[in-house]
Tab-separated table of C-alpha atoms and ligand atoms in Angstrom:
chain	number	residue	atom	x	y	z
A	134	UNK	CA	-34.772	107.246	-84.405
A	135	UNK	CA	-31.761	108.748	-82.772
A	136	UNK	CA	-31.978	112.821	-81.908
A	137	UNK	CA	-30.307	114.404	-84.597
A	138	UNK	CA	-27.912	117.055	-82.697
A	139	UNK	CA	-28.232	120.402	-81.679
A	140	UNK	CA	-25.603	123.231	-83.626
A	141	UNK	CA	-24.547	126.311	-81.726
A	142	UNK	CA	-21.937	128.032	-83.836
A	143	UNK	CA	-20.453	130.847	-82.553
A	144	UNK	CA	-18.141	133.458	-84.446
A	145	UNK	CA	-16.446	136.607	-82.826
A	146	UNK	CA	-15.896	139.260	-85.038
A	147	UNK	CA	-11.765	140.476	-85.490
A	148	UNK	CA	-10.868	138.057	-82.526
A	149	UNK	CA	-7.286	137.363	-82.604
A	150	UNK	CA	-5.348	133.906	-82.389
A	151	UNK	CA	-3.762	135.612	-79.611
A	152	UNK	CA	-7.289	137.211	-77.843
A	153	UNK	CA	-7.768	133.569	-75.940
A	154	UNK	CA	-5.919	132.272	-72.965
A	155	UNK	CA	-6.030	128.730	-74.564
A	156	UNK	CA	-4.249	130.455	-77.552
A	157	UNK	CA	-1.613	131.452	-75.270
A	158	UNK	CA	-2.951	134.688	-74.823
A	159	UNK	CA	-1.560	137.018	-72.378
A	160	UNK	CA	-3.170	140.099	-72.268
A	161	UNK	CA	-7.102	138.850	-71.676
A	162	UNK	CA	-8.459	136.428	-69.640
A	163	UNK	CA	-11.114	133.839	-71.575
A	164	UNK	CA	-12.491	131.528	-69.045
A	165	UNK	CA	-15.528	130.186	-70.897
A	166	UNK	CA	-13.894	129.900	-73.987
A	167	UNK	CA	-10.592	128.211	-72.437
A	168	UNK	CA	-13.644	125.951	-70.759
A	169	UNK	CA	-15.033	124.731	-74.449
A	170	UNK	CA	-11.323	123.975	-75.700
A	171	UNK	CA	-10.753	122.064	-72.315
A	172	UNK	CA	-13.331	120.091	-73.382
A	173	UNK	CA	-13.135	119.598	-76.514
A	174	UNK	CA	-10.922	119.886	-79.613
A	175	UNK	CA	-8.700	123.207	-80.276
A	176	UNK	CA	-7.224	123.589	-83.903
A	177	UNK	CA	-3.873	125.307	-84.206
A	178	UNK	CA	-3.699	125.671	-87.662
A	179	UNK	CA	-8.165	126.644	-88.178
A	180	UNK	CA	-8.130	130.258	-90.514
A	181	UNK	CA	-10.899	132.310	-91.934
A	182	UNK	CA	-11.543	131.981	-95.166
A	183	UNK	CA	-10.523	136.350	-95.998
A	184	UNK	CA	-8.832	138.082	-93.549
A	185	UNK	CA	-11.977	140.516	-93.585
A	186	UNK	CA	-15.702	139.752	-92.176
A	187	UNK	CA	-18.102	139.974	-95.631
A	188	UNK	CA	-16.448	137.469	-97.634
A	189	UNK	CA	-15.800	135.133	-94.453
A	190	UNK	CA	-19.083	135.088	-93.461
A	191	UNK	CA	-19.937	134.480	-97.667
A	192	UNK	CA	-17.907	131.237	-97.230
A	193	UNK	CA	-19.353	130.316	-93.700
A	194	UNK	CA	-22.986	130.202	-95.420
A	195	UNK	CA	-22.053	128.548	-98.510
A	196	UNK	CA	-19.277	126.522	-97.820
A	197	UNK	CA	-17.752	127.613	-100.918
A	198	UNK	CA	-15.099	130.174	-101.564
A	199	UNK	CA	-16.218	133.714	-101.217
A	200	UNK	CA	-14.761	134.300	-105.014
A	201	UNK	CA	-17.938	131.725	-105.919
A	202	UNK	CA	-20.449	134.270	-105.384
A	203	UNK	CA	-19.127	137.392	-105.727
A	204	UNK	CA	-18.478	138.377	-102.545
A	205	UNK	CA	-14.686	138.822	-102.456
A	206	UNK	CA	-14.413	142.289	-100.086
A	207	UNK	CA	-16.531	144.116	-97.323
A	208	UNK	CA	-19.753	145.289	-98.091
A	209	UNK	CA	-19.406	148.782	-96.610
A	210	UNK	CA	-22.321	150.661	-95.039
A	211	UNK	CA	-21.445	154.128	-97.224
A	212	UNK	CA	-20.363	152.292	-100.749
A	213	UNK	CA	-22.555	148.822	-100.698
A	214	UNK	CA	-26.444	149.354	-99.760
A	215	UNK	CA	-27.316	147.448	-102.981
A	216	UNK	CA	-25.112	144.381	-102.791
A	217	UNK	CA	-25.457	141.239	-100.717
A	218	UNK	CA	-25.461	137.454	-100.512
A	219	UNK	CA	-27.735	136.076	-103.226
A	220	UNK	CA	-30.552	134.479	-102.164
A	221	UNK	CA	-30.232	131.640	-104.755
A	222	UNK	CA	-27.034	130.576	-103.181
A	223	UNK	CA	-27.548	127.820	-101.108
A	224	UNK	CA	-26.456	128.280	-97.051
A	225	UNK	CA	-26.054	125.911	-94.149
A	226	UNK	CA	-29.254	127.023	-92.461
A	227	UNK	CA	-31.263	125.916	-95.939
A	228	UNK	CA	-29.693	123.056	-95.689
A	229	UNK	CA	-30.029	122.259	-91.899
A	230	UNK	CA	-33.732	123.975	-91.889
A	231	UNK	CA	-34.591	121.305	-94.735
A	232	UNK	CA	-33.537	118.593	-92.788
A	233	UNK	CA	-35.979	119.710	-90.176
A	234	UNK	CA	-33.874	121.898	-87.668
A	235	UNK	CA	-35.032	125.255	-86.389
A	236	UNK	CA	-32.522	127.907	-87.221
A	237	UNK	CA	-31.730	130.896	-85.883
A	238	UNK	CA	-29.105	133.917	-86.396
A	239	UNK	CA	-28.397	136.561	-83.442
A	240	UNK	CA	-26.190	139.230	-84.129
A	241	UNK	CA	-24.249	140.546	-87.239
A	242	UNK	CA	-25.313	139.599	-90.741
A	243	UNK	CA	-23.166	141.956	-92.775
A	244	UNK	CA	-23.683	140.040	-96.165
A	245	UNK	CA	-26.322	142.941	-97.702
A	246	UNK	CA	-28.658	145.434	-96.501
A	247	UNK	CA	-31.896	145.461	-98.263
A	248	UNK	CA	-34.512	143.491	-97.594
A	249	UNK	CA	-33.989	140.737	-100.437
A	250	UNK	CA	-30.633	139.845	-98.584
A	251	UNK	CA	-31.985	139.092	-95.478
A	252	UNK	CA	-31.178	136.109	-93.161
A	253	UNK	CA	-35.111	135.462	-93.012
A	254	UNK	CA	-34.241	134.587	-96.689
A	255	UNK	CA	-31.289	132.365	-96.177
A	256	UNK	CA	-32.500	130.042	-94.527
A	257	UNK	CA	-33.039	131.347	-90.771
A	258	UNK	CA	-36.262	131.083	-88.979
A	259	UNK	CA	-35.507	133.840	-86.738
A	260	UNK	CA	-33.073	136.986	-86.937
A	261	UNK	CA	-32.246	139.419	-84.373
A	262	UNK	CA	-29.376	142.004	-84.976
A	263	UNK	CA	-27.462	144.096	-87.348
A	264	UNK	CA	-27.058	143.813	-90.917
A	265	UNK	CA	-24.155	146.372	-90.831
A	266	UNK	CA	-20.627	145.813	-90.034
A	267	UNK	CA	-20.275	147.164	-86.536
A	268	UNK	CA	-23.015	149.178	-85.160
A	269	UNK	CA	-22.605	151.137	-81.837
A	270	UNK	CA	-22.853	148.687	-78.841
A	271	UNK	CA	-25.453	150.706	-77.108
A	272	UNK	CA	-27.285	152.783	-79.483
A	273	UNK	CA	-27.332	150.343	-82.476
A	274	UNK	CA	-26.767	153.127	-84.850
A	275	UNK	CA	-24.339	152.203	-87.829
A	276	UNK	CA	-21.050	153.335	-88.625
A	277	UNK	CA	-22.699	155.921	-91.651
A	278	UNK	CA	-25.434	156.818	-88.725
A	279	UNK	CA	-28.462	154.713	-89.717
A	280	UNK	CA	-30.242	152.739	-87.241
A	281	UNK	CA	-29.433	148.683	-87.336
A	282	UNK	CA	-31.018	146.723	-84.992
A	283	UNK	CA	-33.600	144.499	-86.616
A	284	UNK	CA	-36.456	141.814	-85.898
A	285	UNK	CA	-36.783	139.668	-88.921
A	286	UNK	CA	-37.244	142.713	-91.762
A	287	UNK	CA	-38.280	145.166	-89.391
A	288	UNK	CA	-36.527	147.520	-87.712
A	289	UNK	CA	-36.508	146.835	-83.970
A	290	UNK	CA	-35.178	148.833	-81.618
A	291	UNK	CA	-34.230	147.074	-78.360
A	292	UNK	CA	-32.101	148.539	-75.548
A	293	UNK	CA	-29.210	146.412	-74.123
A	294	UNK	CA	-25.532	146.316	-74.931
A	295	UNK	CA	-25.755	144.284	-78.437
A	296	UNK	CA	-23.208	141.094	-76.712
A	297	UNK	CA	-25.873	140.990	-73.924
A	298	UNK	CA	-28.217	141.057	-76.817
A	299	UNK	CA	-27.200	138.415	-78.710
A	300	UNK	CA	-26.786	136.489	-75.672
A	301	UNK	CA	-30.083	137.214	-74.314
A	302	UNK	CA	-32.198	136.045	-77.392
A	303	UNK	CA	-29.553	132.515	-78.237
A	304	UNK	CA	-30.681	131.986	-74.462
A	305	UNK	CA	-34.557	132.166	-75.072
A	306	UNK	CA	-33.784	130.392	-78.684
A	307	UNK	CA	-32.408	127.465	-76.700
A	308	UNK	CA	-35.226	127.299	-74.282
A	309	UNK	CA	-37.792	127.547	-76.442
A	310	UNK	CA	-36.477	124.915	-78.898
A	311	UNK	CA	-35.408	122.500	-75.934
A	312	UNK	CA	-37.055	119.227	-77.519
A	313	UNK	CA	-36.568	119.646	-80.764
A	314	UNK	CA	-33.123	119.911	-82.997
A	315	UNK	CA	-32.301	123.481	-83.392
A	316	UNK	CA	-29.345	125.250	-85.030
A	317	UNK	CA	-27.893	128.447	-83.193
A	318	UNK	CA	-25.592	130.745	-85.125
A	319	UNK	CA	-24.507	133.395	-82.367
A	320	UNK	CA	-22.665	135.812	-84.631
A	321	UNK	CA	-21.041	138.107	-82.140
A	322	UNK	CA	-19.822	141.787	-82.566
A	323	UNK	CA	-17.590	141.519	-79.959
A	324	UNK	CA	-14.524	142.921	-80.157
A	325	UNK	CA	-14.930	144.907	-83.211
A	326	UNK	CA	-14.867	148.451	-83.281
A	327	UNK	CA	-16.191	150.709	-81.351
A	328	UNK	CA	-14.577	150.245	-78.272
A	329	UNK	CA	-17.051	150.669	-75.805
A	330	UNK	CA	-17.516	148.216	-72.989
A	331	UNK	CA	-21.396	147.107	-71.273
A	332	UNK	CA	-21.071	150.339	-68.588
A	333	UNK	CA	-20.276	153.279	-71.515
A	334	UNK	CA	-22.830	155.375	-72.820
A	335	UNK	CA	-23.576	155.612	-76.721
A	336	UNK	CA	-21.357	157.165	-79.034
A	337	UNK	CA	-23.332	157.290	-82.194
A	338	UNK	CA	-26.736	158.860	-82.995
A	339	UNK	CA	-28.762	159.039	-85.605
A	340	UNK	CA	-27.102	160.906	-88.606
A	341	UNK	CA	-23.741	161.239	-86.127
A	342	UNK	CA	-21.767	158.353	-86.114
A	343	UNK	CA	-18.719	159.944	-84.921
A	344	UNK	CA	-16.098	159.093	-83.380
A	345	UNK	CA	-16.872	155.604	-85.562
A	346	UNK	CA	-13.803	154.169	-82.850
A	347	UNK	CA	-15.906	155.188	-80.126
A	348	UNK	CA	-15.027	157.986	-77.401
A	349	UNK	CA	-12.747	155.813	-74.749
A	350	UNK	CA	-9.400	156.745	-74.779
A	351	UNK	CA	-8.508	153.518	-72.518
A	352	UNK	CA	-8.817	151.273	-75.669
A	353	UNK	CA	-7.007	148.457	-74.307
A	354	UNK	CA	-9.362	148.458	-71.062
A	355	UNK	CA	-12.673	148.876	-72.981
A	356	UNK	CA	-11.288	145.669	-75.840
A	357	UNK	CA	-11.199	143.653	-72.370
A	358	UNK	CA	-14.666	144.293	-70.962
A	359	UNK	CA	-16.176	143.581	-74.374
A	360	UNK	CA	-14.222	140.209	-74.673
A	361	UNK	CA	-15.403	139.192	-70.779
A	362	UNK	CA	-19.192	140.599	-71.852
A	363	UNK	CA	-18.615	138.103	-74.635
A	364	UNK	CA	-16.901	135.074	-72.706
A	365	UNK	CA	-19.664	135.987	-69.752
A	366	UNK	CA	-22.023	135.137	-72.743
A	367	UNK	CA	-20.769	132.020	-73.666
A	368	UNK	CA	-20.919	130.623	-70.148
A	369	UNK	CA	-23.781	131.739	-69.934
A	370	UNK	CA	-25.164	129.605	-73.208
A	371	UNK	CA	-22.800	126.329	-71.777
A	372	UNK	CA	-24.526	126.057	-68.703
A	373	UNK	CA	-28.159	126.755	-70.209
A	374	UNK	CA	-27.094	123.905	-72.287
A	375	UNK	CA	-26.036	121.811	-69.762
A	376	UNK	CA	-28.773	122.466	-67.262
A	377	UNK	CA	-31.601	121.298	-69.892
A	378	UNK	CA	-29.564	117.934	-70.282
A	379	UNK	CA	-28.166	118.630	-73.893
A	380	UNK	CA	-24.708	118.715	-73.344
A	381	UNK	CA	-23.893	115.421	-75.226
A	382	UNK	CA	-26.439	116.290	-77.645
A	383	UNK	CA	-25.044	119.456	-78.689
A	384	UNK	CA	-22.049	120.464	-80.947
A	385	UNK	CA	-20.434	123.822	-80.288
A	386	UNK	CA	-18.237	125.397	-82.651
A	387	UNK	CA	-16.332	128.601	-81.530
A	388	UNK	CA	-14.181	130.981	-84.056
A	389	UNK	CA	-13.493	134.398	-85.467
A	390	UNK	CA	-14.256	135.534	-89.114
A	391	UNK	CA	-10.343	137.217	-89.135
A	392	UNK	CA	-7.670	138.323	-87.452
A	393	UNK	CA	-7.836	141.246	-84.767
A	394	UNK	CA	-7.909	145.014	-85.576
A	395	UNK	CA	-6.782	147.720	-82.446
A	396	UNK	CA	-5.565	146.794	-79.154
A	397	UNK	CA	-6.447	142.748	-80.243
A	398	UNK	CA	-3.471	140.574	-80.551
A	399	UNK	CA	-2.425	137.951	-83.009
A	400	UNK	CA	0.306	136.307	-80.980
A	401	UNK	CA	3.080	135.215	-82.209
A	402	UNK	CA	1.846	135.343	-85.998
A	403	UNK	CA	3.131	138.392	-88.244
A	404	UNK	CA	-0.114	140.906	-89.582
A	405	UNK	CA	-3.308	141.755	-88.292
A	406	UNK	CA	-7.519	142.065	-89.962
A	407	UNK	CA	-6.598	143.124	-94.072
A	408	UNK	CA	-3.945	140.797	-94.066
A	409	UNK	CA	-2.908	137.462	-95.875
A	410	UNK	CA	0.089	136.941	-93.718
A	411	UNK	CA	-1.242	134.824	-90.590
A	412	UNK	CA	-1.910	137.192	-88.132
A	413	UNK	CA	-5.108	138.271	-90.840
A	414	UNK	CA	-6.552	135.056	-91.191
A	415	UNK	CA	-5.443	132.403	-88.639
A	416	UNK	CA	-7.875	132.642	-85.921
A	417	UNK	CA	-8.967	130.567	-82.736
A	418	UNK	CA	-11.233	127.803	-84.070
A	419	UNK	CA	-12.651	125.314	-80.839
A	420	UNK	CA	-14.910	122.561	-80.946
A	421	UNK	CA	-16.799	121.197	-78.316
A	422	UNK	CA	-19.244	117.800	-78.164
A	423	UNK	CA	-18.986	116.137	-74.895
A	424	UNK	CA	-18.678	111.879	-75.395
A	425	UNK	CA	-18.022	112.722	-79.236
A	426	UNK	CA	-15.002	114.739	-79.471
A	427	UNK	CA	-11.882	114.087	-76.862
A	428	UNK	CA	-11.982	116.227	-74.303
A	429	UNK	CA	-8.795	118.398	-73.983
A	430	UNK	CA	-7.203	117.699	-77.547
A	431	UNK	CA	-6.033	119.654	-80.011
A	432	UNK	CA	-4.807	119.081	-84.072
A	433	UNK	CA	-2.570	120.841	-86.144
A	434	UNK	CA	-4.126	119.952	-89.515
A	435	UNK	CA	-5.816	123.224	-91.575
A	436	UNK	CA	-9.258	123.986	-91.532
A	437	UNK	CA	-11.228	126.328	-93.343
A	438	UNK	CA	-14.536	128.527	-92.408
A	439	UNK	CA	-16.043	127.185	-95.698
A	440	UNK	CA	-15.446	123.422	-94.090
A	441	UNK	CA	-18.151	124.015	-91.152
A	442	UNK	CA	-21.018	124.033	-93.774
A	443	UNK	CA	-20.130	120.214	-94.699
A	444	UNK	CA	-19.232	119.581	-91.249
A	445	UNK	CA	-22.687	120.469	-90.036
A	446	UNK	CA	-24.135	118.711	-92.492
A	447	UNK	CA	-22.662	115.673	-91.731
A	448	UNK	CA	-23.292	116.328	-88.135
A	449	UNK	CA	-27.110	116.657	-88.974
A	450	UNK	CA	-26.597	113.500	-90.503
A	451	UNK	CA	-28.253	115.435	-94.029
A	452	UNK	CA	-27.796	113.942	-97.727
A	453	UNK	CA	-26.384	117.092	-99.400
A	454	UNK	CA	-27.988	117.783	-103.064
A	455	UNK	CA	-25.950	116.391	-105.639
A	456	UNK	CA	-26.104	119.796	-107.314
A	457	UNK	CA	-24.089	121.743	-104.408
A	458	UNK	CA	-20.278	121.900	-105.799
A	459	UNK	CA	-18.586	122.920	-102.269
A	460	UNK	CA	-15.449	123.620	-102.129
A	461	UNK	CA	-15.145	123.092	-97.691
A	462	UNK	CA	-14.957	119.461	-96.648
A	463	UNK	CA	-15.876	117.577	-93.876
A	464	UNK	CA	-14.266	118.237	-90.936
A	465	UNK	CA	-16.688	115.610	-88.261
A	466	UNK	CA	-14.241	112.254	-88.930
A	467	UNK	CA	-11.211	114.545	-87.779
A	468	UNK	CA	-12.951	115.896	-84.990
A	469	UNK	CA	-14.621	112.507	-83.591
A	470	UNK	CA	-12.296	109.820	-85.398
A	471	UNK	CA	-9.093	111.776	-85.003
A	472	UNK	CA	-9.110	111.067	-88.972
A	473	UNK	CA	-6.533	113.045	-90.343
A	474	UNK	CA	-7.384	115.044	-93.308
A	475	UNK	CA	-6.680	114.083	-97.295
A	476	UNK	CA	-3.921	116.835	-98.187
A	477	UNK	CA	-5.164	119.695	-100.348
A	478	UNK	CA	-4.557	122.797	-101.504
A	479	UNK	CA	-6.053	125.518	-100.115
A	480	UNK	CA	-6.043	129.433	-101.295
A	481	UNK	CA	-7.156	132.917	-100.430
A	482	UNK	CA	-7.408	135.974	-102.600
A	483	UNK	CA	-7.959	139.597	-101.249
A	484	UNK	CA	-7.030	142.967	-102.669
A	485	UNK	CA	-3.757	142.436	-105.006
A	486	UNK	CA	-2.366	139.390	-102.527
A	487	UNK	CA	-3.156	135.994	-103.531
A	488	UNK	CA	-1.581	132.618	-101.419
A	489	UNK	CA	-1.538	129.271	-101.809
A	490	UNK	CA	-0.986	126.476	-98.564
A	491	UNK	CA	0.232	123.338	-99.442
A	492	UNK	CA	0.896	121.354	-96.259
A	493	UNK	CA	3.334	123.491	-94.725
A	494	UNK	CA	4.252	125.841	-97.777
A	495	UNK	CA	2.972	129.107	-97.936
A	496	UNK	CA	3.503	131.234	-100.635
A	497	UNK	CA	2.121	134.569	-101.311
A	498	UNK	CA	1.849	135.552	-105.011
A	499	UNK	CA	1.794	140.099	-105.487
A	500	UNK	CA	3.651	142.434	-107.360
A	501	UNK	CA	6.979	139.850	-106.008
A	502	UNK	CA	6.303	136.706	-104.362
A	503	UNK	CA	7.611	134.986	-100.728
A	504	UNK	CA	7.778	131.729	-99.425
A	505	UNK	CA	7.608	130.507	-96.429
A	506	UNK	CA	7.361	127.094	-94.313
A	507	UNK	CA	5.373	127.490	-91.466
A	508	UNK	CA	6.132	124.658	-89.756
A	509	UNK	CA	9.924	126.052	-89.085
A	510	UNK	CA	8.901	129.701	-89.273
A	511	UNK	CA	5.003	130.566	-88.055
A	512	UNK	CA	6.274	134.273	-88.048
A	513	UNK	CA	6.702	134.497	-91.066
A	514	UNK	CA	10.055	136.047	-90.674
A	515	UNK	CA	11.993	134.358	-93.926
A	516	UNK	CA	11.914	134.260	-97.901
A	517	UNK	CA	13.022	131.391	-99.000
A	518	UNK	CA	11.928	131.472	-102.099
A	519	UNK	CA	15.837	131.680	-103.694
A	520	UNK	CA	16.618	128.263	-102.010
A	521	UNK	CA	13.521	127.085	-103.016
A	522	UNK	CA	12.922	127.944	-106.651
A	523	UNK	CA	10.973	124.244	-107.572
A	524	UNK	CA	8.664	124.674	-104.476
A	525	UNK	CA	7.582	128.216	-105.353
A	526	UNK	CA	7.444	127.604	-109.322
A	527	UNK	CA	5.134	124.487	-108.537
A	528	UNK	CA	2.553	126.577	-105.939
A	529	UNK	CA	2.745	129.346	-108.379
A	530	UNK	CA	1.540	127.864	-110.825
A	531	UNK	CA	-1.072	126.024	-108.786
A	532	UNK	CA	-2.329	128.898	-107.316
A	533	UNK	CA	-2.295	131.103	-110.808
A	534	UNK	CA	-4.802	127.727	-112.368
A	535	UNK	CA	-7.158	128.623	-108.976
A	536	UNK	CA	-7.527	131.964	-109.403
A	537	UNK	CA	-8.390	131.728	-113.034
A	538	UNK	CA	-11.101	129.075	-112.725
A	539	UNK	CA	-12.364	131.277	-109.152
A	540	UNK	CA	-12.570	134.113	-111.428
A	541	UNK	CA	-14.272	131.968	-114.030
A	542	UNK	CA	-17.278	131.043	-111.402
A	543	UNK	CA	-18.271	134.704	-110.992
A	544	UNK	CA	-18.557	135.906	-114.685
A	545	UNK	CA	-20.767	132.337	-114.965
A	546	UNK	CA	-23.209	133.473	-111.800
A	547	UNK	CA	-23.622	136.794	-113.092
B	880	CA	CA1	-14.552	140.767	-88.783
């Protein structure tokens, strides 16, 4: 029987749409990840599922929305210890780990910190990294001042710049698992805060996180050595990849779990990380399968995180239980087919802002409530919900009908 592939997903954490050169970035250069968009397929229109990392990352295991299991905002390091990802739910390294892959997760977890929550638990055969949101690059210490650098359940301290890190162990993950199917998620810190770039020293000790940003001044300098640590890293995985032979026999998927926070850029999109206008949730989303997908395309049709769960499935060639209600959908015909996609709604929900997509309507339902097309007006720069009363009355009450039954889900779990 055929190989089933390998996986290698990688996310950056509050990467901007306009933090890539193949995004039509300007103010970093991206070579690696340019490199996995020239060869493969580059969505335009690919968002995160919250324009924040917990509930994201909720969606990214699941393949549900975030709303489905309760994880709907951050899970802070001072106000959340006890919360986290339920175990029960069911995540795409169960799934893939079932169907006989190993699995693996380097890097940030940040969906619960006690034991119970951990990825060892979810479905991963290995963890190294940080359950926390951002720990310090070089000290590993948390932004409340614990210690968060971990080896399975244990603490583990390790020294190394955490991208190096994550790169270093996704490297000896690969080799080790070289003749077998494996699935990779490389869940990146990179370029979240604190600025500090792979020649600083440690901001944060024990018991003193402070400054949580970090000590360099030079923000914009230090955001662009930790995106070419990061990029360096990524080349680094492509050509171990490539020099075992398993470049056709691996899919790479590349993204960011929200839009950018400090000196990052989201392009020519309005709003930044916390936001539901674009800038907050429409992110750089790449994948990359040489003689599957086409090299050097790209597609404007919307994509979830909570579609890469059903995606990978399908990739893995697994028979999903009948039980699993997902809400993602497949994204592998698209990608290797050049299928378009059946239209569908989709929806976010954060803090007191709620919108609904609709091809390309956008409205966003508050206190008042805009419209928008995007495919006229990406920026996000006019109303028109006066001239378009039917439109916004229709995805109103669409989206009002969503959040209801989402709501619904969560009083049922609990
Ligand atoms: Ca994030």
């Amino acid at each position: 029987m055929e190989r089933k592939p390998n996986i290698i997903l990688i996310l950056a954490d509050d990467m901007g749409y306009g933090d890539a050169g193949c995004y039509d970035g300007k103010h970093l250069q991206t070579p690696a990840i340019d490199s996995l968009a020239n060869r493969g397929l580059r969505f335009t229109d690919f968002h995160s599922n919250a324009p924040v990392c917990s509930p994201t990352r909720a969606a990214l295991l699941t393949g549900r929305y975030q709303q489905r299991c309760g994880i709907e905002g951050v899970i802070s390091a001072r106000n959340h210890r006890e919360k986290g990802l339920s175990p029960e739910n069911i995540t795409f390294a169960d799934l893939l780990k079932t169907g006989g892959y190993r699995t693996a997760i380097f890097g940030k977890w940040h969906l619960g910190y006690k034991s119970r929550f951990n990825p060892r638990y979810q479905g991963f055969d290995e963890f190294t990294g940080f359950v926390s949101g951002n720990i310090d690059y070089h000290s590993h210490i948390d932004q409340v001042g614990f210690e968060d650098w971990w080896k399975d359940v244990n603490l583990a301290p390790e020294e190394g710049y955490s991208t190096d890190l994550i790169t270093s162990h996704g490297i000896s993950f690969i080799q080790q698992n070289k003749d077998k199917p494996f699935c990779l998620y490389l869940a990146h810190e990179c370029p979240h805060y604190p600025y500090q770039g792979p020649n600083d020293s440690a901001d944060r000790t024990i018991g003193k996180p402070d400054p949580i940003l970090g000590r360099r001044q030079d923000r914009i300098a230090a955001y662009k050595e930790m995106m070419e640590a990061m990029d360096t890293g990524i080349d680094r995985i492509v050509r171990e990849i490539n020099s075992l032979g398993l470049e056709q026999e691996t899919f790479i998927f590349f993204c960011s779990d929200n839009g950018p926070a400090g000196p990052g850029s989201s392009g020519k999109l309005k709003g930044k990380k916390g936001s539901l206008w674009e800038g907050g949730h429409r992110v750089p989303g790449i994948a990359c399968w040489p003689g599957k997908i086409r090299p050097g395309t790209a597609t404007n049709e919307t994509a979830l995180t909570m579609d890469l769960l059903p995606t990978l499935a399908s990739i893995a060639r697994l028979t999903l239980p009948t039980t699993l209600k997902l809400d993602g959908v497949d994204l592998l015909n698209l990608m290797v087919e050049e299928k378009p996609l059946s239209e569908r709604p989709l929806f976010w929900r954060f803090k007191n802002d709620c919108v609904i997509r609709r091809g390309p309507w956008k409205l966003i339902h508050n206190k008042s409530q805009s419209l928008y097309h995007l495919d006229t007006d990406i920026g996000e720069t006019t109303n028109i919900i006066q001239k378009e009363p039917k439109q916004g009355k229709r995805l109103e009450q669409e989206l009002i009908k969503w959040s209801h039954k989402i709501s619904e889900g969560i009083e049922q779990q609990s």
